[in-house]
PDB file of C-alpha atoms in Angstrom:
ATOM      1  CA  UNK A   1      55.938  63.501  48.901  1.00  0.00           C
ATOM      2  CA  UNK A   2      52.619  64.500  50.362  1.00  0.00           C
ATOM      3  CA  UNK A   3      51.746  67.767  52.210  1.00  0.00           C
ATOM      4  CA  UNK A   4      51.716  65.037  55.539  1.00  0.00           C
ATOM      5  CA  UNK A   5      54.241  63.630  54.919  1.00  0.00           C
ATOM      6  CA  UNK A   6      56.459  66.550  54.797  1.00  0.00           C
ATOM      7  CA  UNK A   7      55.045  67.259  58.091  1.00  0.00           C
ATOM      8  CA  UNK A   8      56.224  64.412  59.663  1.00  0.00           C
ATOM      9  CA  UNK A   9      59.608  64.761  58.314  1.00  0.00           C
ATOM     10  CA  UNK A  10      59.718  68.103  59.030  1.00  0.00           C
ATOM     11  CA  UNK A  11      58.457  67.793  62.786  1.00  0.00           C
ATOM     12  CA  UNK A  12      59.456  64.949  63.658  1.00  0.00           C
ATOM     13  CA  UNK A  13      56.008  63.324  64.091  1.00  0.00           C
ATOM     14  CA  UNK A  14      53.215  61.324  62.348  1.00  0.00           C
ATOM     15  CA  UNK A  15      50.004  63.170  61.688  1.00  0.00           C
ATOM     16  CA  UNK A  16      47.022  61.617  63.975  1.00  0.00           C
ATOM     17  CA  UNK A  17      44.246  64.549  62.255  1.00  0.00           C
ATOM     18  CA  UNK A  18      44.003  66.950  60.065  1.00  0.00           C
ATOM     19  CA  UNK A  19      41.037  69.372  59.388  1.00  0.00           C
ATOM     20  CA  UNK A  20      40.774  72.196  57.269  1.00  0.00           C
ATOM     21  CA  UNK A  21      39.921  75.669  58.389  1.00  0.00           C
ATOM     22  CA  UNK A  22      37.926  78.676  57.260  1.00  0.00           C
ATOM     23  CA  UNK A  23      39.167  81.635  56.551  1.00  0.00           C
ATOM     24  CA  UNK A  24      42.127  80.285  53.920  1.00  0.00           C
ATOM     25  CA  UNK A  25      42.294  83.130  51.291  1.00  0.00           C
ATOM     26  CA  UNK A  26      45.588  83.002  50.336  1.00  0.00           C
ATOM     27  CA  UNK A  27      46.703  79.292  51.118  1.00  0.00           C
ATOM     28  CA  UNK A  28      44.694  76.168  52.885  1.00  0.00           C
ATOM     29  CA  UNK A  29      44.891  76.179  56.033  1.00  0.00           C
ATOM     30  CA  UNK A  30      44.387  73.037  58.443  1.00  0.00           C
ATOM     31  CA  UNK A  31      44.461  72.376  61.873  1.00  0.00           C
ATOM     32  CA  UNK A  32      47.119  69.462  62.787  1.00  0.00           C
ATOM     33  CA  UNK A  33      47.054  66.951  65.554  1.00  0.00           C
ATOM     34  CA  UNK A  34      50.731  64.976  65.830  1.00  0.00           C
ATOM     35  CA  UNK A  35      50.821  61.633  67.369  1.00  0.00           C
ATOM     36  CA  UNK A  36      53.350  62.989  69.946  1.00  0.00           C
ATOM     37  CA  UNK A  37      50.207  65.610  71.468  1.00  0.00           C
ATOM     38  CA  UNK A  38      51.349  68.201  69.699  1.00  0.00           C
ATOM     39  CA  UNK A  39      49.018  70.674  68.037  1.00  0.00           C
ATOM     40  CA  UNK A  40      50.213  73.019  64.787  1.00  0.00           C
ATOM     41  CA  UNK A  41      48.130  75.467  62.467  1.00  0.00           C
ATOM     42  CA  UNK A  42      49.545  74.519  58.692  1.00  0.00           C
ATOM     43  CA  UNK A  43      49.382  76.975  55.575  1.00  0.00           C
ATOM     44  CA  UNK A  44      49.808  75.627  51.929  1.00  0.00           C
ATOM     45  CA  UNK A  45      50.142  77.863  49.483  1.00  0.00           C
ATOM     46  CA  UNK A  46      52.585  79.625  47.018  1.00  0.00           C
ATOM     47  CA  UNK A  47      52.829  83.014  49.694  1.00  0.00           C
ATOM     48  CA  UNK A  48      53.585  81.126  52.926  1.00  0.00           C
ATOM     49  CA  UNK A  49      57.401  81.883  52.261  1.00  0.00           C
ATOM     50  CA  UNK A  50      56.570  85.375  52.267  1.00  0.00           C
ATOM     51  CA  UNK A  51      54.108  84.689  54.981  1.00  0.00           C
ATOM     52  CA  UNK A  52      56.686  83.448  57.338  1.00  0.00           C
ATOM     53  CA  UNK A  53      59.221  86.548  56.702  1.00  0.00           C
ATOM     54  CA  UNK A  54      56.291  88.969  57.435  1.00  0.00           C
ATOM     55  CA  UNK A  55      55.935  86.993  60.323  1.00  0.00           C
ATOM     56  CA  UNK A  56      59.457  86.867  61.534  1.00  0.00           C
ATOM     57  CA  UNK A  57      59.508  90.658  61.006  1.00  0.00           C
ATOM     58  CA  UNK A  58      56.960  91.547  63.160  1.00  0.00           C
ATOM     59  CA  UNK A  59      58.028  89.324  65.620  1.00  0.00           C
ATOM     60  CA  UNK A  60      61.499  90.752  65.692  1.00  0.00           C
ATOM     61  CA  UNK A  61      59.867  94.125  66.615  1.00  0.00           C
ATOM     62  CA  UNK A  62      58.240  93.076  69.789  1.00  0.00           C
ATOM     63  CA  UNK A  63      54.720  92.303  68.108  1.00  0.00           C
ATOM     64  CA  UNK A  64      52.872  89.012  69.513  1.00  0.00           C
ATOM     65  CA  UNK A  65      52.537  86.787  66.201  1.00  0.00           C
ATOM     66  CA  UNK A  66      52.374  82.924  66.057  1.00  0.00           C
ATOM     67  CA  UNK A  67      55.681  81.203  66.441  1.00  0.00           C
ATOM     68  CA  UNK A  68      56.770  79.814  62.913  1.00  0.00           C
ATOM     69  CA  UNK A  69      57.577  76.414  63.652  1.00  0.00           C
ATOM     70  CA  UNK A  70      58.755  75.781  60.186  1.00  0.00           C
ATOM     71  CA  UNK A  71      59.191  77.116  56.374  1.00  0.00           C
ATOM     72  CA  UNK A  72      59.600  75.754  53.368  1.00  0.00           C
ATOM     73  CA  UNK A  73      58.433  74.674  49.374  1.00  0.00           C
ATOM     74  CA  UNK A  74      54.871  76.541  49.971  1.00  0.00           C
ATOM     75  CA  UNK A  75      54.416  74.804  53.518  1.00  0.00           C
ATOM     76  CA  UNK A  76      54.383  77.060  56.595  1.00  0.00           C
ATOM     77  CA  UNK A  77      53.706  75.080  60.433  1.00  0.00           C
ATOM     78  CA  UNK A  78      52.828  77.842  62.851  1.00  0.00           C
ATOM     79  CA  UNK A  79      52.353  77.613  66.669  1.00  0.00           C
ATOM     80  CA  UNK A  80      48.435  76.478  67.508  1.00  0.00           C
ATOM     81  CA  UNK A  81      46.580  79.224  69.644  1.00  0.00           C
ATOM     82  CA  UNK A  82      43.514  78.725  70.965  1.00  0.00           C
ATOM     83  CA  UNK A  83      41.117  81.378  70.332  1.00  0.00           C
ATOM     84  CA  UNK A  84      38.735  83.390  72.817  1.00  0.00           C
ATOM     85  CA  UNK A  85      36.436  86.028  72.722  1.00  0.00           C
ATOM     86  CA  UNK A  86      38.199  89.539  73.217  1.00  0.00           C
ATOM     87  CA  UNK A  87      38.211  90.577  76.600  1.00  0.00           C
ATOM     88  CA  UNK A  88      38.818  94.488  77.365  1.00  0.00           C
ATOM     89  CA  UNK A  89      42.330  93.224  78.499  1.00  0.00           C
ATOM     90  CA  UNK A  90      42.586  91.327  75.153  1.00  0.00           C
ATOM     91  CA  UNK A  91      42.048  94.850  73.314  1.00  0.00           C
ATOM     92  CA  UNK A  92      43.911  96.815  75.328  1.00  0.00           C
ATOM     93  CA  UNK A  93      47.330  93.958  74.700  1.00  0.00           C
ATOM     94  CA  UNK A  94      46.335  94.722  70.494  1.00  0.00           C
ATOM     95  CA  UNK A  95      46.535  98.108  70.832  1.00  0.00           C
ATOM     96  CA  UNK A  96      50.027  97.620  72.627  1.00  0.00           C
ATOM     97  CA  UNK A  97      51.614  94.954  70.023  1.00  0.00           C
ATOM     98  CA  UNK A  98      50.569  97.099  67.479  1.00  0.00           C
ATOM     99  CA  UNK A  99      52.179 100.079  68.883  1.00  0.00           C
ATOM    100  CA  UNK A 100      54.859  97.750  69.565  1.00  0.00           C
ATOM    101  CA  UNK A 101      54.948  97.230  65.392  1.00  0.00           C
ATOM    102  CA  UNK A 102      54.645 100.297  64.260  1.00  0.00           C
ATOM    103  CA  UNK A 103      57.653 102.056  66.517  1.00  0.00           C
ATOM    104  CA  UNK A 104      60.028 100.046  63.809  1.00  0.00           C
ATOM    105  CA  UNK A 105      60.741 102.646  60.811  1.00  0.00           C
ATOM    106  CA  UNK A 106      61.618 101.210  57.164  1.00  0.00           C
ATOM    107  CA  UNK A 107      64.339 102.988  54.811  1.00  0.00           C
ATOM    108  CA  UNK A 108      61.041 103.930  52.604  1.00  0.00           C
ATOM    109  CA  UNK A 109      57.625 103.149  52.193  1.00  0.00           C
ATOM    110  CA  UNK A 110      56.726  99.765  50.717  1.00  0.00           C
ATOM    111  CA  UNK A 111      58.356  96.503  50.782  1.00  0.00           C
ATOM    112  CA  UNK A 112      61.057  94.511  48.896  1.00  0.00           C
ATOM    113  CA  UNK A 113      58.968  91.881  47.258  1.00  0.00           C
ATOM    114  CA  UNK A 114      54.945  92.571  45.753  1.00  0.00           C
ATOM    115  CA  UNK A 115      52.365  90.157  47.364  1.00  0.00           C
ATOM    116  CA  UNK A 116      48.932  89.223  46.616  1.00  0.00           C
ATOM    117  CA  UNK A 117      45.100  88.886  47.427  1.00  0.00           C
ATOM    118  CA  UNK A 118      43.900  86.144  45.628  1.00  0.00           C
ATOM    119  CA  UNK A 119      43.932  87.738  41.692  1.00  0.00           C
ATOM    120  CA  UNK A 120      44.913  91.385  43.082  1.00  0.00           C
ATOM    121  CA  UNK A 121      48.391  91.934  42.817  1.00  0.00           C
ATOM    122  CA  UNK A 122      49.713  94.204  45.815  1.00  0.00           C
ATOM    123  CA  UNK A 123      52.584  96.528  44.245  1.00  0.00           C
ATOM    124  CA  UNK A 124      55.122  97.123  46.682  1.00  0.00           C
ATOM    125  CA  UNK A 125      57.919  99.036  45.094  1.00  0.00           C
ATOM    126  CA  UNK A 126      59.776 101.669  47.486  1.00  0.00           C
ATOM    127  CA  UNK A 127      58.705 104.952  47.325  1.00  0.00           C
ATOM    128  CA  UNK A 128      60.107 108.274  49.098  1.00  0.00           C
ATOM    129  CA  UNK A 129      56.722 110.008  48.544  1.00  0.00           C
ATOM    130  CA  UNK A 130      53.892 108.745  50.630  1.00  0.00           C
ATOM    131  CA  UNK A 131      50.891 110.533  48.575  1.00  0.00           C
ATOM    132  CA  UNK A 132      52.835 109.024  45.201  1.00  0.00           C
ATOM    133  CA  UNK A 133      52.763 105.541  47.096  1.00  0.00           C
ATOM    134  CA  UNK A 134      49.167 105.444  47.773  1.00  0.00           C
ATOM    135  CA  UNK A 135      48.215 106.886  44.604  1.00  0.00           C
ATOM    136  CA  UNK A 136      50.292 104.484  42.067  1.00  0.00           C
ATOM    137  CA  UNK A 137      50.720 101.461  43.850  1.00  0.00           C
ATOM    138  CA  UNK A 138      47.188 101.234  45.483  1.00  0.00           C
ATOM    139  CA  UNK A 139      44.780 103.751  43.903  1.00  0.00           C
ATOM    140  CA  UNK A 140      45.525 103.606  40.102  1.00  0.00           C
ATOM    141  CA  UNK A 141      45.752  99.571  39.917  1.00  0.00           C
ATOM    142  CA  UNK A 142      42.325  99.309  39.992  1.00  0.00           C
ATOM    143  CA  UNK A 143      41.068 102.004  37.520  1.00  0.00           C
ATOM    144  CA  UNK A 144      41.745  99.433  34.368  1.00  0.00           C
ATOM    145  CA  UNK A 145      39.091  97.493  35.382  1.00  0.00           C
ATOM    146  CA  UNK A 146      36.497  99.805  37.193  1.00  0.00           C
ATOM    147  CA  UNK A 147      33.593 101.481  35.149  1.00  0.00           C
ATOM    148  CA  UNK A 148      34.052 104.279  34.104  1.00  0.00           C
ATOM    149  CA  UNK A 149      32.695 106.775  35.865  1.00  0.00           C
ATOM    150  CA  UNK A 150      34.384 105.068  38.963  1.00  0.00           C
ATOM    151  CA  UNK A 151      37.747 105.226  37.487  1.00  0.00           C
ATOM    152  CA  UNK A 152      37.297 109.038  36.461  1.00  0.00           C
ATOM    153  CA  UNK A 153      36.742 109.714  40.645  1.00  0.00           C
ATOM    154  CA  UNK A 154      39.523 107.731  41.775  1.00  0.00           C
ATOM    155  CA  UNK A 155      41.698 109.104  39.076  1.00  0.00           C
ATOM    156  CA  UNK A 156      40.528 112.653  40.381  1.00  0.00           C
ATOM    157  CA  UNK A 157      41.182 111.690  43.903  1.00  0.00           C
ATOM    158  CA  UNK A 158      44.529 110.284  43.034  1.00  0.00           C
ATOM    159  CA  UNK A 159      46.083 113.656  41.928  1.00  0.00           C
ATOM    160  CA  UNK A 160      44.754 115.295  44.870  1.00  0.00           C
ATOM    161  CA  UNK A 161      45.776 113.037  47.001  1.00  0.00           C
ATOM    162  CA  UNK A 162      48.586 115.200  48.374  1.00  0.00           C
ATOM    163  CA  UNK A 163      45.862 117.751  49.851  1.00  0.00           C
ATOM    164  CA  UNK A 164      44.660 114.235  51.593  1.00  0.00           C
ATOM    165  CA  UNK A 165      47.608 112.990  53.126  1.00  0.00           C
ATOM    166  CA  UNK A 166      50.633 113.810  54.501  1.00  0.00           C
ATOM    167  CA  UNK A 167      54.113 113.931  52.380  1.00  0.00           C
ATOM    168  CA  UNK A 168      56.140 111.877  54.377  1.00  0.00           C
ATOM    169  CA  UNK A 169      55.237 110.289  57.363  1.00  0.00           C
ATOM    170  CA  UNK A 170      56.941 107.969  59.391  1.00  0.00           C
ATOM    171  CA  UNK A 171      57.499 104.995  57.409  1.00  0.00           C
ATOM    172  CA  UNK A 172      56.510 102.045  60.390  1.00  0.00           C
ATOM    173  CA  UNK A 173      56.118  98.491  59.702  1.00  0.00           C
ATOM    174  CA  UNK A 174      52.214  97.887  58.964  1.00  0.00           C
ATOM    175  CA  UNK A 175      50.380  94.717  59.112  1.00  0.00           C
ATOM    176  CA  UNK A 176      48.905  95.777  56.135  1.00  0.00           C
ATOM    177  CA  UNK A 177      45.526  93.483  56.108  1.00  0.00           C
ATOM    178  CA  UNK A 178      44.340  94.723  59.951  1.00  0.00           C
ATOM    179  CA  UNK A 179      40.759  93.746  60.181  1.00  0.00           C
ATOM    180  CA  UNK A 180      39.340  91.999  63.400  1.00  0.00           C
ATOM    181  CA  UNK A 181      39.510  88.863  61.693  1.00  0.00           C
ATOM    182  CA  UNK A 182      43.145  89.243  61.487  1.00  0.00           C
ATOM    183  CA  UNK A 183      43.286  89.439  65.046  1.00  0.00           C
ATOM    184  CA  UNK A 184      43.491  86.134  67.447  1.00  0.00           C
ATOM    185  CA  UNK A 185      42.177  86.965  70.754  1.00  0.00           C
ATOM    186  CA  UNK A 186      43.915  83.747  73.292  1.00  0.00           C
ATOM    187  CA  UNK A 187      42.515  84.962  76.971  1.00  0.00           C
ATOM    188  CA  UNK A 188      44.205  88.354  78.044  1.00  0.00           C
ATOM    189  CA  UNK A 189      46.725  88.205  74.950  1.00  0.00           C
ATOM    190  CA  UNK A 190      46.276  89.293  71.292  1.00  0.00           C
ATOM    191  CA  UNK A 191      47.773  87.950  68.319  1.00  0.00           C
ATOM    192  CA  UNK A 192      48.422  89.763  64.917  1.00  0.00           C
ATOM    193  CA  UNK A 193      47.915  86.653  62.159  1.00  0.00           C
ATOM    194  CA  UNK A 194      48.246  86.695  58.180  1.00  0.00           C
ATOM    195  CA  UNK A 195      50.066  89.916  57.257  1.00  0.00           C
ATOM    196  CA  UNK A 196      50.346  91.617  54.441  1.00  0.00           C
ATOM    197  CA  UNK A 197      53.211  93.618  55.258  1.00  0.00           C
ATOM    198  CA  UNK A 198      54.969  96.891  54.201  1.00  0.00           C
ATOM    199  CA  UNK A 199      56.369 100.197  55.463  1.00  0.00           C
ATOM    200  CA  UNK A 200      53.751 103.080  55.216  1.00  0.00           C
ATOM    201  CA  UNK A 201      51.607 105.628  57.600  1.00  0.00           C
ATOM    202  CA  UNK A 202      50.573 103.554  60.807  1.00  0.00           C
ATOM    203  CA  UNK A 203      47.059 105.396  60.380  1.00  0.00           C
ATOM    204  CA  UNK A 204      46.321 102.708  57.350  1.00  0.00           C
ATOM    205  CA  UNK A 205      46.245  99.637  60.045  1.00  0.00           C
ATOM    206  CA  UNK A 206      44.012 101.963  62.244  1.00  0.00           C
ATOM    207  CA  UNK A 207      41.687 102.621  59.440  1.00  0.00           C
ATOM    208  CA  UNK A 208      41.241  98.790  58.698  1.00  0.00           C
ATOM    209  CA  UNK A 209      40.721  98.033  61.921  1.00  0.00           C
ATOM    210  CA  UNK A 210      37.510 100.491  61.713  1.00  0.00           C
ATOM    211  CA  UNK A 211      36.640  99.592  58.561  1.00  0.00           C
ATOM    212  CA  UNK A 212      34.094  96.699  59.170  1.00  0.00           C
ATOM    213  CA  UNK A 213      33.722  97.242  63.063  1.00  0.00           C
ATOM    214  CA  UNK A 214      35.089  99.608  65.569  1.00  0.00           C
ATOM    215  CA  UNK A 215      37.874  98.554  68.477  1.00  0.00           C
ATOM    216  CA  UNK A 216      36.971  98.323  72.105  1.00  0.00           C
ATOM    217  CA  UNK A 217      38.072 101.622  74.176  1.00  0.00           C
ATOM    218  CA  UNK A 218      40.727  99.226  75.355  1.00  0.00           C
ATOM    219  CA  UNK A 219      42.332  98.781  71.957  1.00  0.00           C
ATOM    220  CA  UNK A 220      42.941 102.872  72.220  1.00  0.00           C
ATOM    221  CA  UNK A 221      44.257 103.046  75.855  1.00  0.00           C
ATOM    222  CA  UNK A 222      47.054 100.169  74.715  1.00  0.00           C
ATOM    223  CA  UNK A 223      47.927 101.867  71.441  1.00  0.00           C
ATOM    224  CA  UNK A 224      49.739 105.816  71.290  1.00  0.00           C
ATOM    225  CA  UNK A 225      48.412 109.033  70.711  1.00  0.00           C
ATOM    226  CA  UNK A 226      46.715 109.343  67.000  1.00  0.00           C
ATOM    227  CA  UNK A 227      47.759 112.433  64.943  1.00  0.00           C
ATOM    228  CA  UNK A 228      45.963 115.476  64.455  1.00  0.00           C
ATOM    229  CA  UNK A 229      43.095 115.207  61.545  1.00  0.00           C
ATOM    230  CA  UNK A 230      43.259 111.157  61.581  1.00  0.00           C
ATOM    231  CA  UNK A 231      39.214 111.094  60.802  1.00  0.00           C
ATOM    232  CA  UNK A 232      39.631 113.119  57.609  1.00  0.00           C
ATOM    233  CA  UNK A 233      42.464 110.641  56.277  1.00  0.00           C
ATOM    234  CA  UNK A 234      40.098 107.511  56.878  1.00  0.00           C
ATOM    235  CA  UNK A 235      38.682 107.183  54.121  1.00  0.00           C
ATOM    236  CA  UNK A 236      41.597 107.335  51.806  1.00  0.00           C
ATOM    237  CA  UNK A 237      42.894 104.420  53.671  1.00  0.00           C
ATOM    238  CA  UNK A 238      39.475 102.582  53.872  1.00  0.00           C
ATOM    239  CA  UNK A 239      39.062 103.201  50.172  1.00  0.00           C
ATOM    240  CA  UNK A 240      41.939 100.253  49.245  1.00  0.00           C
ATOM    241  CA  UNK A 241      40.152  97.389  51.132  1.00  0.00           C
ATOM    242  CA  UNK A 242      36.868  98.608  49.573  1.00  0.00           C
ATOM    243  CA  UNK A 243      38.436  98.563  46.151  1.00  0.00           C
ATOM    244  CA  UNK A 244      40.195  95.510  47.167  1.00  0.00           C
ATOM    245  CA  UNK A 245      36.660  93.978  47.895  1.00  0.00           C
ATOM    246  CA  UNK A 246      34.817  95.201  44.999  1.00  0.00           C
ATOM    247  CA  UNK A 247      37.445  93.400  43.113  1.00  0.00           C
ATOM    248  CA  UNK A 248      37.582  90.400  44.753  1.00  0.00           C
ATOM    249  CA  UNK A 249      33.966  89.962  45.708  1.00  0.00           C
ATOM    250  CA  UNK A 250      31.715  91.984  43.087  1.00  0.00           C
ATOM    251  CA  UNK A 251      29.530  94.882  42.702  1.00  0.00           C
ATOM    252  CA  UNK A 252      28.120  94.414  46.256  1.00  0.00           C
ATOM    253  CA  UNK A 253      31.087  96.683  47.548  1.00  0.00           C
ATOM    254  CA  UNK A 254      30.339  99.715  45.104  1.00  0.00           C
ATOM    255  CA  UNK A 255      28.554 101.433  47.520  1.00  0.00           C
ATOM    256  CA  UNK A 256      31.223 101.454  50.218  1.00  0.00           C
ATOM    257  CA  UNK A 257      33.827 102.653  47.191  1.00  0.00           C
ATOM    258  CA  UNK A 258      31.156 105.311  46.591  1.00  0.00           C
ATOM    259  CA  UNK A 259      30.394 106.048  49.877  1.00  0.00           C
ATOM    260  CA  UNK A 260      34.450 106.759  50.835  1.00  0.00           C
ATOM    261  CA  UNK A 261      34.827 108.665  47.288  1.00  0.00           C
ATOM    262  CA  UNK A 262      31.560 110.928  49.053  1.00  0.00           C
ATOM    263  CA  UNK A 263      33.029 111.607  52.342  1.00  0.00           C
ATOM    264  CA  UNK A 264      36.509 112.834  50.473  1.00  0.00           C
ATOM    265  CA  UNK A 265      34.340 114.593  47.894  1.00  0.00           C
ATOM    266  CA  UNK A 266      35.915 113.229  44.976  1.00  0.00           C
TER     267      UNK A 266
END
């Protein structure tokens, strides 16, 4: 049975259009019209299972997600939201979900299943030690495959990393892949879309949020107090999407790897 098909058994509809979308990393993503008006985004993929529980986890915290609409055999039917440009109203409602998803505290840090960026494997284990977390399961992955002298400074870094970061911080539910892209402005409303989730220090969502742009002021009156010394931990948590990147996308992103490994002097 076709993808459409499934669809239409599934929903209750024919398809009347389908287009694909950008942006489909993990899975293909289209954009479905149903002959009954309705309007669905649809993931394909081997992740959209684990998709959809990230999904219903956030959602059971309070967080604005897409509605799953329905799950199954690598298909995942989300509610349709129609995006805007971010408003300072539309900042200030992120900085509240979020807040809103990292109040809920896991057991320990990590998740119960790994996940994956395209080829990069995302170890998720549970760990009681936060600097032991970031170190094994998203530091010292990489270092197989880096040059060299690369992997000798994030080796370094990764037994210092408990003069970095703090023992044992709250364990809150993270999105875990927090860039602006992964936020859906609709009007005053914002919308937290393909997670990568797991329970870890909130500050890592904050520092992907910063990493390629910077939120509007409103984004920081929605979301709580920071901690003490959150600038000095920003790189450590930038430096996994920059690794993350260099794998994924090529020697382009050595600088930025560099450039973190500078600013923590490692």
């Amino acid at each position: 049975m076709t993808w459409q098909a499934r669809i239409a058994k599934a929903l209750g509809a024919t398809i009347s259009d389908a287009r694909p979308l950008q942006g489909g990393d993990l899975s293909q993503v289209f954009r479905v019209e149903l002959a009954d008006g309705r309007r669905v985004a649809v993931k394909l993929g081997a992740l959209v299972g684990a998709e959809a529980r990230m999904l219903a986890a956030m959602q059971a915290s309070g967080a604005a997600v897409p509605k799953v609409i329905w799950s199954g055999d690598g298909l995942l039917c989300l509610e349709w939201l129609d995006e805007t440009q971010p408003s300072p109203d539309g900042w200030q409602a992120l900085g509240e979900t979020l807040a809103r998803l990292h109040a809920v505290r896991g057991p320990r840090y990590g998740w119960d299943a790994d996940y994956a960026f395209g080829r990069v494997r995302i170890a998720n284990a549970p760990c009681d030690s936060w600097p032991d977390f970031w170190a094994d399961r998203r530091l010292m992955p990489f270092v197989p495959d880096l040059p060299a002298p690369l992997a000798r400074r994030i080796e370094a870094l990764a037994l210092r990393l408990p003069e970095h970061l703090p023992a044992s911080p709250a364990p809150a539910l993270l999105h875990g892949d927090l860039w602006t892209g992964n936020a859906l402005f609709a009007g005053d409303q914002a919308y937290l879309i393909d997670p990568a989730c797991y329970h870890g220090h909130d500050e890592v969502d904050l520092a992907m949020l910063e990493l390629f742009g910077r939120p509007d002021a409103g984004f920081w009156a929605g979301y709580h107090a920071c901690d003490p010394g959150r600038e000095a931990r920003r790189p450590v948590y930038q430096l996994w999407p920059a690794l993350v990147h260099l794998s994924l996308f090529g020697a382009g992103y050595r600088g930025l790897v560099e450039g973190l490994l500078d600013q923590l002097g490692a």
